[in-house]
Backbone as ProteinMPNN parsed JSONL, in Angstrom:
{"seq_chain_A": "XXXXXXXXXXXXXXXXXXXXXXXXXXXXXXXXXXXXXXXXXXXXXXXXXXXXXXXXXX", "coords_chain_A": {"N_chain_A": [[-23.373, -2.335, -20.527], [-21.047, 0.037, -21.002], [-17.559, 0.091, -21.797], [-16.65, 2.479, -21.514], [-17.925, 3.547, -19.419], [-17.591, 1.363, -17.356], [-15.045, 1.639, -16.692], [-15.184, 3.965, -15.803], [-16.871, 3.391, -13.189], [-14.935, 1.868, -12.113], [-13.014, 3.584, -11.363], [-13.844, 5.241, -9.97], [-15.008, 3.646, -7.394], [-12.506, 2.928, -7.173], [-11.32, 5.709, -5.628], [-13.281, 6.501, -4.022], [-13.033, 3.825, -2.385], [-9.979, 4.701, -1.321], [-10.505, 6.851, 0.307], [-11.754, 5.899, 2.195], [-10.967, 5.214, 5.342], [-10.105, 3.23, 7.859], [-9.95, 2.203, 11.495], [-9.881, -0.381, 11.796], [-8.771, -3.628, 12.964], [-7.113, -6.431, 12.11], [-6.857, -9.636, 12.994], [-4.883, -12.522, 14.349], [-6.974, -15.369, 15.005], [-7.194, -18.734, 16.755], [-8.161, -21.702, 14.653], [-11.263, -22.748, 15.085], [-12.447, -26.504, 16.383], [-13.445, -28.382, 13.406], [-13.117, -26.445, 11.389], [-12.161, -27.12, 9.076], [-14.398, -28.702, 7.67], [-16.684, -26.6, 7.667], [-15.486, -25.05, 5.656], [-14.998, -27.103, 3.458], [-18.042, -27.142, 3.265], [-18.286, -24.38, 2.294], [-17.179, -23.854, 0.302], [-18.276, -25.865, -1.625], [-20.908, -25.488, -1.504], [-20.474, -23.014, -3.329], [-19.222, -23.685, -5.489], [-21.747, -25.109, -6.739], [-23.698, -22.866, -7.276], [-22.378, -21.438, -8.894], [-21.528, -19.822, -12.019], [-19.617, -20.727, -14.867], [-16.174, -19.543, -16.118], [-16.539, -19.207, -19.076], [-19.28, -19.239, -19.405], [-20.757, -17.256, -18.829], [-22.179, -13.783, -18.993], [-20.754, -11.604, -20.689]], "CA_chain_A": [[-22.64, -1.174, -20.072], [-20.067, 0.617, -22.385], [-16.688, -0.24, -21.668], [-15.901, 3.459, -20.724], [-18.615, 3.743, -18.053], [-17.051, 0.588, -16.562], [-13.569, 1.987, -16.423], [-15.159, 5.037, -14.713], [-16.921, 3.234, -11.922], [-13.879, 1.406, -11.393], [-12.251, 4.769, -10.998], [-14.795, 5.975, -8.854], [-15.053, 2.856, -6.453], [-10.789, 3.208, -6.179], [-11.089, 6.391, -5.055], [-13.906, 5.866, -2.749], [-12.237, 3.233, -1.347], [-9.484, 5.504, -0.497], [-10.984, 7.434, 1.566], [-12.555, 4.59, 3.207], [-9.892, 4.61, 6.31], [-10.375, 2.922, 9.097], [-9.383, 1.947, 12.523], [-9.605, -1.871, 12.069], [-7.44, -4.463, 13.09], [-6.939, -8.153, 11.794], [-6.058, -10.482, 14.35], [-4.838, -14.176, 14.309], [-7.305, -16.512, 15.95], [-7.22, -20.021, 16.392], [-9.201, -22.257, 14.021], [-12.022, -23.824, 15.681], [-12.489, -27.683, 15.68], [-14.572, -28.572, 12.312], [-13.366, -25.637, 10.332], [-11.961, -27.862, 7.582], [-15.445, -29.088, 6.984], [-16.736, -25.414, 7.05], [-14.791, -24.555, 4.717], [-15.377, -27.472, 2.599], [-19.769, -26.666, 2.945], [-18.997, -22.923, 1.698], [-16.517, -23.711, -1.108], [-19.366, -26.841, -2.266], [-21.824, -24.499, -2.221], [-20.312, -21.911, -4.271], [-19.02, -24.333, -6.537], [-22.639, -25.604, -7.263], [-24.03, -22.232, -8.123], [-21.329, -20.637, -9.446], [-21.263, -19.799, -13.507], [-18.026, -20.824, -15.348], [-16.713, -18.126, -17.109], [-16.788, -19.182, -20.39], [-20.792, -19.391, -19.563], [-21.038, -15.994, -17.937], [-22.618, -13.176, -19.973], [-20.015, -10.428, -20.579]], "C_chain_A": [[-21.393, -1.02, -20.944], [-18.693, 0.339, -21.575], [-15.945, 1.111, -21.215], [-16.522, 3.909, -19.375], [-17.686, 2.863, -16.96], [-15.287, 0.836, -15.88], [-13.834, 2.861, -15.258], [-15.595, 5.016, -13.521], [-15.868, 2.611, -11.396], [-13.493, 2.385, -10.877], [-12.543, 4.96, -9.69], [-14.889, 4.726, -7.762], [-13.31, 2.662, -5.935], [-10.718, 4.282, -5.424], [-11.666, 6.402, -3.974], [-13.089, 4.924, -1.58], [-10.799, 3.647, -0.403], [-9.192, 6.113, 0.152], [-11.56, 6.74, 2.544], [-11.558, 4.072, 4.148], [-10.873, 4.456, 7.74], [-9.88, 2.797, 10.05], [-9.567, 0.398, 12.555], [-8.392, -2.134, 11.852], [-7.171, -5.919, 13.07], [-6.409, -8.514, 12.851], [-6.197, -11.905, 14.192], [-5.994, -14.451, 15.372], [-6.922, -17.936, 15.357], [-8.123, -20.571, 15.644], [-10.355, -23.25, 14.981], [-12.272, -25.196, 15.213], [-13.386, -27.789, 14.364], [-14.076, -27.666, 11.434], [-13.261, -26.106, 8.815], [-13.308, -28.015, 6.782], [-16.759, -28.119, 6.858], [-16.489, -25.055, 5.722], [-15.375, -25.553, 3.35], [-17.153, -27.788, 1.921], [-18.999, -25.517, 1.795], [-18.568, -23.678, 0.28], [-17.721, -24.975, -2.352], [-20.366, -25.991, -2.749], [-21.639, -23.349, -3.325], [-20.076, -22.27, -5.542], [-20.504, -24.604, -7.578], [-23.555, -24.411, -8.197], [-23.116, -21.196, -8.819], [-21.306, -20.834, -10.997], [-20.188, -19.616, -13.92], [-17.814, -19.696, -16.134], [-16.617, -17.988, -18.152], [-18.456, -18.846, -20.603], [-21.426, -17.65, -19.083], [-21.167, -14.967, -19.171], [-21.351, -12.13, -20.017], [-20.217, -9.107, -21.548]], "O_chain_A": [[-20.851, -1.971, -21.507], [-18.929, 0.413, -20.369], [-14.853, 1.047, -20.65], [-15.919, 4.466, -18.458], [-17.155, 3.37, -15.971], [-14.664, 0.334, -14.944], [-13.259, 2.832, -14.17], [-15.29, 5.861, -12.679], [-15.732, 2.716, -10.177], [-13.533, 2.299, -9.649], [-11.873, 4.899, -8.659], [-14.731, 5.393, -6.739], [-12.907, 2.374, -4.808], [-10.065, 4.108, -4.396], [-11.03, 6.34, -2.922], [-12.702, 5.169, -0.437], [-10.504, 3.213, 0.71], [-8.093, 6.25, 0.69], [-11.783, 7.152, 3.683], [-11.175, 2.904, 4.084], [-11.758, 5.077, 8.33], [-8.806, 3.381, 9.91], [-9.305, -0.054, 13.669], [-7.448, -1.651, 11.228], [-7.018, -6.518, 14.135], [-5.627, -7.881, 13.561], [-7.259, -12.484, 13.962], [-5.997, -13.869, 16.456], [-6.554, -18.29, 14.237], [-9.207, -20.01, 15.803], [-10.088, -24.361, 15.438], [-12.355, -25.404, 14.003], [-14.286, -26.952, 14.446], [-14.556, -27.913, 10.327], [-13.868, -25.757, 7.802], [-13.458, -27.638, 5.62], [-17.74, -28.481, 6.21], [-17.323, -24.808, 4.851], [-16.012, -25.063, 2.417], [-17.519, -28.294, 0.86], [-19.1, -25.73, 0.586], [-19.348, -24.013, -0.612], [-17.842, -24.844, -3.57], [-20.681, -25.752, -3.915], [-22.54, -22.9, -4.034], [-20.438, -21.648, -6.541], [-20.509, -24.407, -8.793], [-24.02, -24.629, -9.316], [-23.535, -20.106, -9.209], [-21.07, -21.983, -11.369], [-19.559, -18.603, -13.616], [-18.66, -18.999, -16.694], [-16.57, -16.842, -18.597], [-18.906, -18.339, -21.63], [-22.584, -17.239, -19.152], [-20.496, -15.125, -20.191], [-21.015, -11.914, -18.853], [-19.52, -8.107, -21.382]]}, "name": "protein", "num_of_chains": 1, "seq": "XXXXXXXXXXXXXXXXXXXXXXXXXXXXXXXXXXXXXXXXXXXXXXXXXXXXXXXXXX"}
């Protein structure tokens, strides 16, 4: 993809997203027991297939 297409879906996915209003609302919860080791599954897993980005096609 040409380096000006890519500018222009950026464009086009900022503006989109601008109009993209909502009515949500973040809210603190508490952490449930275990989350630590949640957390440390996803981030393992992502690590494992995850391509560095020297290796990553660009």
């Amino acid at each position: 993809m040409k380096e000006k297409e890519i500018k222009q879906k950026a464009l086009e996915a900022d503006i989109l997203n601008f109009h993209d209003i909502t009515d949500d609302v973040v809210r603190s919860v508490n952490a449930t027991p275990g989350v630590d080791e949640a957390v440390e599954a996803v981030t393992s897993h992502i690590n494992k297939y995850d391509v560095p980005d020297e290796l990553e096609e660009k």
